[in-house]
PDB file of C-alpha atoms and ligand atoms in Angstrom:
ATOM      1  CA  LEU A   1     -10.017  12.186  -8.799  1.00 92.00           C
ATOM      2  CA  ASN A   2     -11.150  12.080  -5.621  1.00 95.00           C
ATOM      3  CA  LEU A   3     -14.710  10.989  -5.325  1.00 96.00           C
ATOM      4  CA  ILE A   4     -17.539  10.070  -2.984  1.00 97.00           C
ATOM      5  CA  LEU A   5     -20.783   8.656  -3.591  1.00 98.00           C
ATOM      6  CA  LEU A   6     -23.809   9.438  -1.581  1.00 98.00           C
ATOM      7  CA  GLY A   7     -27.337   8.420  -1.627  1.00 97.00           C
ATOM      8  CA  PRO A   8     -29.996   6.141   0.113  1.00 97.00           C
ATOM      9  CA  PRO A   9     -29.847   2.350   0.008  1.00 96.00           C
ATOM     10  CA  GLY A  10     -30.687   1.098  -3.581  1.00 95.00           C
ATOM     11  CA  ALA A  11     -29.805   4.480  -5.424  1.00 97.00           C
ATOM     12  CA  GLY A  12     -27.365   2.443  -7.595  1.00 95.00           C
ATOM     13  CA  LYS A  13     -24.278   3.800  -6.077  1.00 96.00           C
ATOM     14  CA  GLY A  14     -22.479   0.297  -6.375  1.00 94.00           C
ATOM     15  CA  THR A  15     -23.906  -0.240  -9.852  1.00 93.00           C
ATOM     16  CA  GLN A  16     -22.247   3.784 -10.831  1.00 96.00           C
ATOM     17  CA  ALA A  17     -19.018   2.662  -8.577  1.00 96.00           C
ATOM     18  CA  ALA A  18     -18.614  -0.561 -10.722  1.00 93.00           C
ATOM     19  CA  ARG A  19     -18.709   1.500 -14.184  1.00 95.00           C
ATOM     20  CA  LEU A  20     -16.574   4.584 -12.938  1.00 95.00           C
ATOM     21  CA  ARG A  21     -13.984   1.951 -11.567  1.00 92.00           C
ATOM     22  CA  GLU A  22     -13.482   0.613 -15.604  1.00 91.00           C
ATOM     23  CA  ASP A  23     -13.736   4.454 -16.853  1.00 93.00           C
ATOM     24  CA  PHE A  24     -10.741   5.734 -14.540  1.00 91.00           C
ATOM     25  CA  GLY A  25      -9.141   2.899 -13.101  1.00 91.00           C
ATOM     26  CA  LEU A  26      -9.848   4.445  -9.402  1.00 91.00           C
ATOM     27  CA  PRO A  27      -8.895   2.400  -6.654  1.00 92.00           C
ATOM     28  CA  TYR A  28     -12.538   1.707  -5.072  1.00 93.00           C
ATOM     29  CA  ILE A  29     -13.149   1.840  -1.249  1.00 94.00           C
ATOM     30  CA  GLY A  30     -16.809   0.237  -1.036  1.00 94.00           C
ATOM     31  CA  THR A  31     -17.513   0.388   3.226  1.00 95.00           C
ATOM     32  CA  GLY A  32     -20.377  -2.172   2.771  1.00 93.00           C
ATOM     33  CA  ASP A  33     -18.409  -4.420   1.029  1.00 91.00           C
ATOM     34  CA  LEU A  34     -15.180  -4.253   3.452  1.00 93.00           C
ATOM     35  CA  LEU A  35     -17.738  -4.615   5.985  1.00 94.00           C
ATOM     36  CA  ARG A  36     -19.393  -7.822   4.732  1.00 92.00           C
ATOM     37  CA  GLU A  37     -15.833  -9.409   4.058  1.00 92.00           C
ATOM     38  CA  HIS A  38     -15.126  -8.713   8.123  1.00 93.00           C
ATOM     39  CA  LYS A  39     -18.420 -10.235   8.846  1.00 93.00           C
ATOM     40  CA  GLU A  40     -17.539 -13.315   6.598  1.00 92.00           C
ATOM     41  CA  ASN A  41     -14.128 -13.713   7.945  1.00 95.00           C
ATOM     42  CA  GLY A  42     -15.608 -13.297  11.493  1.00 94.00           C
ATOM     43  CA  THR A  43     -12.915 -10.881  12.577  1.00 94.00           C
ATOM     44  CA  GLU A  44     -13.365  -8.998  15.839  1.00 93.00           C
ATOM     45  CA  LEU A  45     -14.350  -5.706  13.724  1.00 93.00           C
ATOM     46  CA  GLY A  46     -17.145  -7.933  11.791  1.00 94.00           C
ATOM     47  CA  LEU A  47     -18.704  -9.769  14.836  1.00 95.00           C
ATOM     48  CA  LYS A  48     -19.226  -6.159  16.300  1.00 94.00           C
ATOM     49  CA  ALA A  49     -20.557  -4.946  12.919  1.00 95.00           C
ATOM     50  CA  LYS A  50     -22.921  -7.982  12.257  1.00 94.00           C
ATOM     51  CA  GLU A  51     -25.851  -6.731  14.546  1.00 93.00           C
ATOM     52  CA  TYR A  52     -25.602  -2.941  13.684  1.00 95.00           C
ATOM     53  CA  MET A  53     -25.970  -4.159   9.675  1.00 95.00           C
ATOM     54  CA  ASP A  54     -28.616  -6.853  10.090  1.00 93.00           C
ATOM     55  CA  ASN A  55     -30.476  -4.193  11.803  1.00 93.00           C
ATOM     56  CA  GLY A  56     -30.345  -1.600   9.088  1.00 95.00           C
ATOM     57  CA  ASP A  57     -28.379   0.844  11.946  1.00 96.00           C
ATOM     58  CA  LEU A  58     -25.193   2.089  11.186  1.00 97.00           C
ATOM     59  CA  VAL A  59     -21.867   0.987  12.632  1.00 96.00           C
ATOM     60  CA  PRO A  60     -20.483   3.375  15.207  1.00 96.00           C
ATOM     61  CA  ASP A  61     -17.946   5.844  13.775  1.00 95.00           C
ATOM     62  CA  GLU A  62     -14.961   4.965  15.492  1.00 92.00           C
ATOM     63  CA  LEU A  63     -15.294   1.078  14.094  1.00 93.00           C
ATOM     64  CA  ILE A  64     -15.810   2.395  10.397  1.00 94.00           C
ATOM     65  CA  ILE A  65     -13.241   5.729  10.470  1.00 94.00           C
ATOM     66  CA  SER A  66     -10.009   3.913  11.072  1.00 90.00           C
ATOM     67  CA  MET A  67     -10.916   1.205   8.645  1.00 91.00           C
ATOM     68  CA  ILE A  68     -11.625   3.711   6.040  1.00 93.00           C
ATOM     69  CA  LEU A  69      -9.256   6.397   6.163  1.00 92.00           C
ATOM     70  CA  ASP A  70      -6.092   3.310   6.499  1.00 90.00           C
ATOM     71  CA  LYS A  71      -7.254   2.372   3.097  1.00 91.00           C
ATOM     72  CA  VAL A  72      -7.201   6.069   1.733  1.00 90.00           C
ATOM     73  CA  GLU A  73      -3.704   6.410   2.981  1.00 88.00           C
ATOM     74  CA  GLU A  74      -2.630   3.001   1.646  1.00 87.00           C
ATOM     75  CA  ASP A  75      -4.476   3.058  -1.757  1.00 84.00           C
ATOM     76  CA  GLY A  76      -5.294   6.300  -2.344  1.00 75.00           C
ATOM     77  CA  ASP A  77      -2.377   8.021  -3.848  1.00 81.00           C
ATOM     78  CA  ASP A  78      -3.570   8.262  -7.557  1.00 86.00           C
ATOM     79  CA  GLY A  79      -7.414   9.170  -6.351  1.00 92.00           C
ATOM     80  CA  PHE A  80     -10.245   6.966  -4.943  1.00 94.00           C
ATOM     81  CA  LEU A  81     -13.810   6.220  -5.606  1.00 96.00           C
ATOM     82  CA  LEU A  82     -15.106   6.197  -1.826  1.00 97.00           C
ATOM     83  CA  ASP A  83     -18.778   4.199  -2.005  1.00 97.00           C
ATOM     84  CA  GLY A  84     -20.633   3.990   1.442  1.00 96.00           C
ATOM     85  CA  PHE A  85     -18.151   6.770   3.254  1.00 97.00           C
ATOM     86  CA  PRO A  86     -18.787   9.035   4.758  1.00 98.00           C
ATOM     87  CA  ARG A  87     -22.238   8.296   6.048  1.00 97.00           C
ATOM     88  CA  THR A  88     -22.568  11.059   8.954  1.00 97.00           C
ATOM     89  CA  VAL A  89     -21.197  14.298   9.755  1.00 97.00           C
ATOM     90  CA  GLY A  90     -18.807  13.047  12.048  1.00 97.00           C
ATOM     91  CA  GLN A  91     -17.138  10.434   9.020  1.00 97.00           C
ATOM     92  CA  ALA A  92     -17.022  13.681   6.808  1.00 98.00           C
ATOM     93  CA  ASP A  93     -14.903  15.715   9.087  1.00 97.00           C
ATOM     94  CA  ALA A  94     -12.610  13.080   9.717  1.00 96.00           C
ATOM     95  CA  LEU A  95     -12.178  12.224   5.920  1.00 96.00           C
ATOM     96  CA  SER A  96     -11.558  16.018   5.684  1.00 96.00           C
ATOM     97  CA  GLU A  97      -8.879  16.153   8.190  1.00 95.00           C
ATOM     98  CA  GLU A  98      -7.500  13.165   6.890  1.00 93.00           C
ATOM     99  CA  LEU A  99      -7.113  14.863   3.198  1.00 93.00           C
ATOM    100  CA  ASP A 100      -5.915  18.184   4.485  1.00 94.00           C
ATOM    101  CA  LYS A 101      -2.892  16.045   6.159  1.00 92.00           C
ATOM    102  CA  LEU A 102      -2.320  14.326   3.430  1.00 90.00           C
ATOM    103  CA  GLY A 103      -2.392  17.836   1.293  1.00 91.00           C
ATOM    104  CA  ARG A 104      -5.206  16.197  -0.981  1.00 92.00           C
ATOM    105  CA  ARG A 105      -8.597  17.597  -1.780  1.00 92.00           C
ATOM    106  CA  LEU A 106     -12.107  16.034  -2.638  1.00 95.00           C
ATOM    107  CA  THR A 107     -12.815  16.554  -6.229  1.00 96.00           C
ATOM    108  CA  ALA A 108     -16.552  16.107  -5.715  1.00 97.00           C
ATOM    109  CA  ALA A 109     -19.165  14.588  -3.942  1.00 98.00           C
ATOM    110  CA  LEU A 110     -21.781  12.477  -6.327  1.00 98.00           C
ATOM    111  CA  SER A 111     -25.264  12.426  -4.914  1.00 98.00           C
ATOM    112  CA  ILE A 112     -27.417   9.581  -6.489  1.00 98.00           C
ATOM    113  CA  ASP A 113     -31.093  10.214  -5.434  1.00 97.00           C
ATOM    114  CA  ALA A 114     -33.911   7.883  -5.596  1.00 97.00           C
ATOM    115  CA  SER A 115     -37.294   8.372  -3.732  1.00 97.00           C
ATOM    116  CA  ASP A 116     -37.801   5.820  -0.782  1.00 96.00           C
ATOM    117  CA  ASP A 117     -40.584   3.680  -2.937  1.00 95.00           C
ATOM    118  CA  VAL A 118     -38.097   3.328  -5.866  1.00 95.00           C
ATOM    119  CA  VAL A 119     -35.434   1.904  -3.465  1.00 95.00           C
ATOM    120  CA  LEU A 120     -37.718  -0.636  -1.855  1.00 94.00           C
ATOM    121  CA  ALA A 121     -38.684  -1.903  -5.104  1.00 93.00           C
ATOM    122  CA  ARG A 122     -35.157  -2.428  -6.463  1.00 94.00           C
ATOM    123  CA  LEU A 123     -33.508  -3.702  -3.324  1.00 95.00           C
ATOM    124  CA  SER A 124     -36.462  -6.279  -2.599  1.00 92.00           C
ATOM    125  CA  GLY A 125     -35.497  -7.820  -6.108  1.00 93.00           C
ATOM    126  CA  ARG A 126     -31.687  -7.175  -5.795  1.00 94.00           C
ATOM    127  CA  ARG A 127     -29.249 -10.281  -6.275  1.00 95.00           C
ATOM    128  CA  GLN A 128     -25.549 -10.821  -6.369  1.00 94.00           C
ATOM    129  CA  CYS A 129     -22.625 -13.309  -6.781  1.00 94.00           C
ATOM    130  CA  SER A 130     -19.926 -13.191  -4.155  1.00 90.00           C
ATOM    131  CA  ASN A 131     -17.830 -11.155  -6.899  1.00 89.00           C
ATOM    132  CA  GLY A 132     -20.370  -8.263  -6.384  1.00 88.00           C
ATOM    133  CA  HIS A 133     -21.846  -8.523  -9.862  1.00 92.00           C
ATOM    134  CA  LEU A 134     -25.348  -6.872  -9.505  1.00 92.00           C
ATOM    135  CA  TYR A 135     -28.653  -8.222 -10.721  1.00 94.00           C
ATOM    136  CA  HIS A 136     -32.248  -7.591 -10.136  1.00 94.00           C
ATOM    137  CA  VAL A 137     -34.878 -10.021 -10.825  1.00 94.00           C
ATOM    138  CA  ASP A 138     -37.119  -7.653 -12.651  1.00 92.00           C
ATOM    139  CA  PHE A 139     -35.203  -4.715 -13.869  1.00 89.00           C
ATOM    140  CA  ASP A 140     -31.791  -6.844 -14.892  1.00 92.00           C
ATOM    141  CA  PRO A 141     -32.582 -10.490 -14.573  1.00 96.00           C
ATOM    142  CA  PRO A 142     -29.473 -13.224 -15.476  1.00 97.00           C
ATOM    143  CA  LYS A 143     -29.662 -15.256 -18.397  1.00 97.00           C
ATOM    144  CA  HIS A 144     -30.069 -18.113 -16.134  1.00 95.00           C
ATOM    145  CA  ASP A 145     -32.108 -18.201 -12.452  1.00 92.00           C
ATOM    146  CA  ASN A 146     -29.874 -17.592  -9.656  1.00 94.00           C
ATOM    147  CA  VAL A 147     -26.488 -17.583 -11.784  1.00 97.00           C
ATOM    148  CA  CYS A 148     -24.264 -15.106 -12.454  1.00 97.00           C
ATOM    149  CA  ASP A 149     -23.782 -14.374 -16.222  1.00 97.00           C
ATOM    150  CA  GLN A 150     -19.923 -13.050 -15.927  1.00 96.00           C
ATOM    151  CA  ASP A 151     -18.617 -16.076 -13.799  1.00 97.00           C
ATOM    152  CA  GLY A 152     -21.392 -18.610 -12.981  1.00 97.00           C
ATOM    153  CA  LYS A 153     -21.430 -18.170  -9.509  1.00 97.00           C
ATOM    154  CA  PRO A 154     -24.617 -18.896  -7.674  1.00 97.00           C
ATOM    155  CA  LEU A 155     -26.540 -15.476  -6.826  1.00 97.00           C
ATOM    156  CA  PHE A 156     -27.707 -14.705  -3.446  1.00 94.00           C
ATOM    157  CA  GLN A 157     -29.721 -12.187  -1.767  1.00 93.00           C
ATOM    158  CA  ARG A 158     -28.414  -9.670   0.881  1.00 91.00           C
ATOM    159  CA  LYS A 159     -29.788 -10.010   4.461  1.00 88.00           C
ATOM    160  CA  ASP A 160     -30.213  -6.531   5.081  1.00 92.00           C
ATOM    161  CA  ASP A 161     -32.610  -6.269   1.942  1.00 94.00           C
ATOM    162  CA  GLU A 162     -35.960  -7.777   3.361  1.00 90.00           C
ATOM    163  CA  PRO A 163     -38.569  -4.997   3.324  1.00 90.00           C
ATOM    164  CA  GLU A 164     -38.231  -4.230   7.394  1.00 92.00           C
ATOM    165  CA  THR A 165     -34.790  -3.487   7.292  1.00 94.00           C
ATOM    166  CA  VAL A 166     -34.647  -1.714   4.174  1.00 95.00           C
ATOM    167  CA  LYS A 167     -37.579   0.961   5.764  1.00 95.00           C
ATOM    168  CA  LYS A 168     -34.987   0.816   8.866  1.00 96.00           C
ATOM    169  CA  ARG A 169     -31.970   1.817   6.669  1.00 96.00           C
ATOM    170  CA  LEU A 170     -33.941   4.111   4.893  1.00 97.00           C
ATOM    171  CA  LYS A 171     -34.909   6.160   7.923  1.00 97.00           C
ATOM    172  CA  THR A 172     -31.206   5.973   9.296  1.00 97.00           C
ATOM    173  CA  TYR A 173     -30.127   7.043   5.764  1.00 97.00           C
ATOM    174  CA  HIS A 174     -32.635  10.369   5.902  1.00 98.00           C
ATOM    175  CA  LYS A 175     -31.735  10.994   9.577  1.00 98.00           C
ATOM    176  CA  MET A 176     -27.846  10.006   9.668  1.00 97.00           C
ATOM    177  CA  THR A 177     -26.638  10.690   6.168  1.00 98.00           C
ATOM    178  CA  GLU A 178     -28.645  13.045   4.078  1.00 97.00           C
ATOM    179  CA  PRO A 179     -27.722  15.898   5.979  1.00 98.00           C
ATOM    180  CA  LEU A 180     -24.061  15.493   4.155  1.00 98.00           C
ATOM    181  CA  LYS A 181     -25.739  16.596   1.083  1.00 98.00           C
ATOM    182  CA  ASP A 182     -26.055  20.444   2.754  1.00 98.00           C
ATOM    183  CA  TYR A 183     -22.755  19.669   4.272  1.00 98.00           C
ATOM    184  CA  TYR A 184     -20.765  19.213   0.706  1.00 98.00           C
ATOM    185  CA  ASP A 185     -23.278  21.470  -0.927  1.00 98.00           C
ATOM    186  CA  GLU A 186     -21.975  24.326   1.537  1.00 98.00           C
ATOM    187  CA  ARG A 187     -18.548  23.508   0.518  1.00 97.00           C
ATOM    188  CA  GLY A 188     -19.250  23.664  -3.471  1.00 97.00           C
ATOM    189  CA  LEU A 189     -18.756  20.051  -3.784  1.00 97.00           C
ATOM    190  CA  LEU A 190     -22.119  18.973  -4.152  1.00 98.00           C
ATOM    191  CA  ARG A 191     -23.321  17.069  -7.613  1.00 98.00           C
ATOM    192  CA  ARG A 192     -26.848  15.381  -7.742  1.00 98.00           C
ATOM    193  CA  PHE A 193     -27.705  12.872 -10.235  1.00 98.00           C
ATOM    194  CA  ASP A 194     -31.291  11.344 -11.030  1.00 98.00           C
ATOM    195  CA  GLY A 195     -30.842   7.939  -9.858  1.00 97.00           C
ATOM    196  CA  THR A 196     -34.143   6.847 -11.157  1.00 97.00           C
ATOM    197  CA  ARG A 197     -32.916   6.976 -14.869  1.00 96.00           C
ATOM    198  CA  ASP A 198     -31.605   4.214 -16.966  1.00 94.00           C
ATOM    199  CA  LYS A 199     -28.183   3.170 -15.452  1.00 94.00           C
ATOM    200  CA  THR A 200     -26.389   3.908 -18.721  1.00 96.00           C
ATOM    201  CA  GLU A 201     -28.028   7.583 -18.385  1.00 98.00           C
ATOM    202  CA  VAL A 202     -27.214   8.064 -15.066  1.00 98.00           C
ATOM    203  CA  HIS A 203     -23.479   6.708 -15.895  1.00 98.00           C
ATOM    204  CA  ASP A 204     -23.503   9.212 -18.957  1.00 98.00           C
ATOM    205  CA  HIS A 205     -24.677  12.166 -16.871  1.00 98.00           C
ATOM    206  CA  ILE A 206     -21.766  11.491 -14.114  1.00 97.00           C
ATOM    207  CA  ARG A 207     -19.089  11.141 -16.405  1.00 96.00           C
ATOM    208  CA  ALA A 208     -20.175  14.231 -18.088  1.00 96.00           C
ATOM    209  CA  THR A 209     -20.213  16.281 -15.065  1.00 96.00           C
ATOM    210  CA  LEU A 210     -16.634  14.584 -14.431  1.00 95.00           C
ATOM    211  CA  ALA A 211     -15.180  16.199 -17.433  1.00 93.00           C
ATOM    212  CA  THR A 212     -16.133  19.437 -16.439  1.00 93.00           C
ATOM    213  CA  LEU A 213     -14.112  18.927 -13.267  1.00 88.00           C
ATOM    214  CA  ARG A 214     -10.890  17.183 -14.273  1.00 70.00           C
TER     215      ARG A 214
HETATM  216  P1  AP5 B 301     -24.035  -0.842   1.884  1.00 77.44           P
HETATM  217  O1  AP5 B 301     -23.426  -2.138   1.403  1.00 77.44           O
HETATM  218  O2  AP5 B 301     -23.152   0.550   1.624  1.00 77.44           O
HETATM  219  O3  AP5 B 301     -25.235  -0.521   1.502  1.00 77.44           O
HETATM  220  P2  AP5 B 301     -26.249   0.937   0.898  1.00 77.44           P
HETATM  221  O4  AP5 B 301     -25.576   2.058   1.260  1.00 77.44           O
HETATM  222  O5  AP5 B 301     -27.558   0.427   2.070  1.00 77.44           O
HETATM  223  O6  AP5 B 301     -26.378   0.630  -0.497  1.00 77.44           O
HETATM  224  P3  AP5 B 301     -26.634  -0.815  -1.359  1.00 77.44           P
HETATM  225  O7  AP5 B 301     -25.428  -1.270  -1.379  1.00 77.44           O
HETATM  226  O8  AP5 B 301     -27.935  -1.369  -0.759  1.00 77.44           O
HETATM  227  O9  AP5 B 301     -27.265   0.002  -2.682  1.00 77.44           O
HETATM  228  P4  AP5 B 301     -26.702   0.842  -3.690  1.00 77.44           P
HETATM  229  O10 AP5 B 301     -27.050   1.970  -3.863  1.00 77.44           O
HETATM  230  O11 AP5 B 301     -25.063   0.414  -3.921  1.00 77.44           O
HETATM  231  O12 AP5 B 301     -27.207   0.100  -5.107  1.00 77.44           O
HETATM  232  P5  AP5 B 301     -26.930  -0.651  -5.880  1.00 77.44           P
HETATM  233  O13 AP5 B 301     -25.933  -0.330  -7.203  1.00 77.44           O
HETATM  234  O14 AP5 B 301     -26.585  -2.224  -5.595  1.00 77.44           O
HETATM  235  O15 AP5 B 301     -23.906  -0.687   3.673  1.00 77.44           O
HETATM  236  C1  AP5 B 301     -24.652  -1.722   4.217  1.00 77.44           C
HETATM  237  C2  AP5 B 301     -24.667  -1.792   5.670  1.00 77.44           C
HETATM  238  O16 AP5 B 301     -22.977  -1.400   6.271  1.00 77.44           O
HETATM  239  C3  AP5 B 301     -25.345  -0.257   6.383  1.00 77.44           C
HETATM  240  O17 AP5 B 301     -26.826  -0.427   6.354  1.00 77.44           O
HETATM  241  C4  AP5 B 301     -24.727   0.239   7.506  1.00 77.44           C
HETATM  242  O18 AP5 B 301     -25.177  -0.801   8.719  1.00 77.44           O
HETATM  243  C5  AP5 B 301     -22.612  -0.469   7.390  1.00 77.44           C
HETATM  244  N1  AP5 B 301     -22.055   0.687   7.183  1.00 77.44           N
HETATM  245  C6  AP5 B 301     -21.805   0.747   5.371  1.00 77.44           C
HETATM  246  N2  AP5 B 301     -21.074   2.017   5.558  1.00 77.44           N
HETATM  247  C7  AP5 B 301     -20.946   2.587   6.422  1.00 77.44           C
HETATM  248  C8  AP5 B 301     -20.393   3.415   7.282  1.00 77.44           C
HETATM  249  N3  AP5 B 301     -19.664   4.521   6.615  1.00 77.44           N
HETATM  250  N4  AP5 B 301     -20.668   3.750   8.516  1.00 77.44           N
HETATM  251  C9  AP5 B 301     -21.605   3.149   9.114  1.00 77.44           C
HETATM  252  N5  AP5 B 301     -22.057   1.910   8.954  1.00 77.44           N
HETATM  253  C10 AP5 B 301     -21.812   1.656   7.510  1.00 77.44           C
HETATM  254  O19 AP5 B 301     -28.589  -0.714  -7.037  1.00 77.44           O
HETATM  255  C11 AP5 B 301     -29.657  -1.844  -6.122  1.00 77.44           C
HETATM  256  C12 AP5 B 301     -30.363  -2.532  -7.228  1.00 77.44           C
HETATM  257  O20 AP5 B 301     -30.879  -1.578  -8.187  1.00 77.44           O
HETATM  258  C13 AP5 B 301     -29.590  -3.800  -8.114  1.00 77.44           C
HETATM  259  O21 AP5 B 301     -30.538  -4.581  -7.827  1.00 77.44           O
HETATM  260  C14 AP5 B 301     -29.320  -2.695  -9.223  1.00 77.44           C
HETATM  261  O22 AP5 B 301     -29.363  -3.782 -10.475  1.00 77.44           O
HETATM  262  C15 AP5 B 301     -30.489  -1.810  -9.442  1.00 77.44           C
HETATM  263  N6  AP5 B 301     -30.313  -0.899 -10.160  1.00 77.44           N
HETATM  264  C16 AP5 B 301     -29.431   0.106  -9.979  1.00 77.44           C
HETATM  265  N7  AP5 B 301     -29.327   0.847 -10.670  1.00 77.44           N
HETATM  266  C17 AP5 B 301     -30.504   1.007 -11.529  1.00 77.44           C
HETATM  267  C18 AP5 B 301     -31.265   1.836 -11.977  1.00 77.44           C
HETATM  268  N8  AP5 B 301     -30.460   2.980 -12.565  1.00 77.44           N
HETATM  269  N9  AP5 B 301     -32.350   1.576 -12.752  1.00 77.44           N
HETATM  270  C19 AP5 B 301     -32.846   0.064 -12.289  1.00 77.44           C
HETATM  271  N10 AP5 B 301     -32.390  -0.676 -11.429  1.00 77.44           N
HETATM  272  C20 AP5 B 301     -30.983  -0.082 -11.091  1.00 77.44           C
HETATM  273 ZN1   ZN B 302     -20.587 -12.671 -10.635  1.00 77.44          ZN
END
């Protein structure tokens, strides 16, 4: 399975990715997580990416494309699950060229849809630990305030989850990334899911769809 996840910020891409990784043992390539790691480690890429990310803008294609395609080449022999890439037509074209070169093809582009109002509410309540376990203060609270149930690590809020930055990220999504739904639909690869449903329902729907594609 060679899969990509599409959808606005907060639609639940990371949430579903965690479940799909467990289901299929697919190597997971999360662009946002990789960029945040670079930021924390203070690498050259991290320093460059920081101002774009904190602002709710996309990091320029030339910084992202090689970072991700290298990973696909290194880890993607038995399939992959890409979360947060591609996010522009330029990135989608680059991925398609790379897969051609490797003699592979995309199985599907999984689009998780949710309205702007829903994602604003979700992201303003999102909390996570440094291992990436996700919570929501109202919809999915941890057993103890601000402590991860799974590993006891403290929970924090992402800097780009402040409401003004979320609005900016949504604008960027509609302008730069949403056109990829048509891009993949024209190629017969788009599969759509209602991200406003319960997490388990979304997961079941994705699994049922994948079962028809394998
Ligand atoms: P990235 O980290 O990829 O962020 P994003 O796409 O904005 O997505 P999120 O992680 O915010 O949301 P999600 O859809 O994963 O939702 P989640 O599962 O957490 O990117 C960050 C930044 O990096 C970008 O802004 C950009 O600057 C840069 N970047 C990344 N990729 C790039 C690229 N390719 N090119 C250029 N720049 C790039 O869920 C959200 C919340 O909702 C959680 O609290 C969760 O518990 C809850 N929830 C999830 N599902 C449900 C449900 N069904 N019902 C109720 N609650 C739910
Ligand atoms: Zn944790």
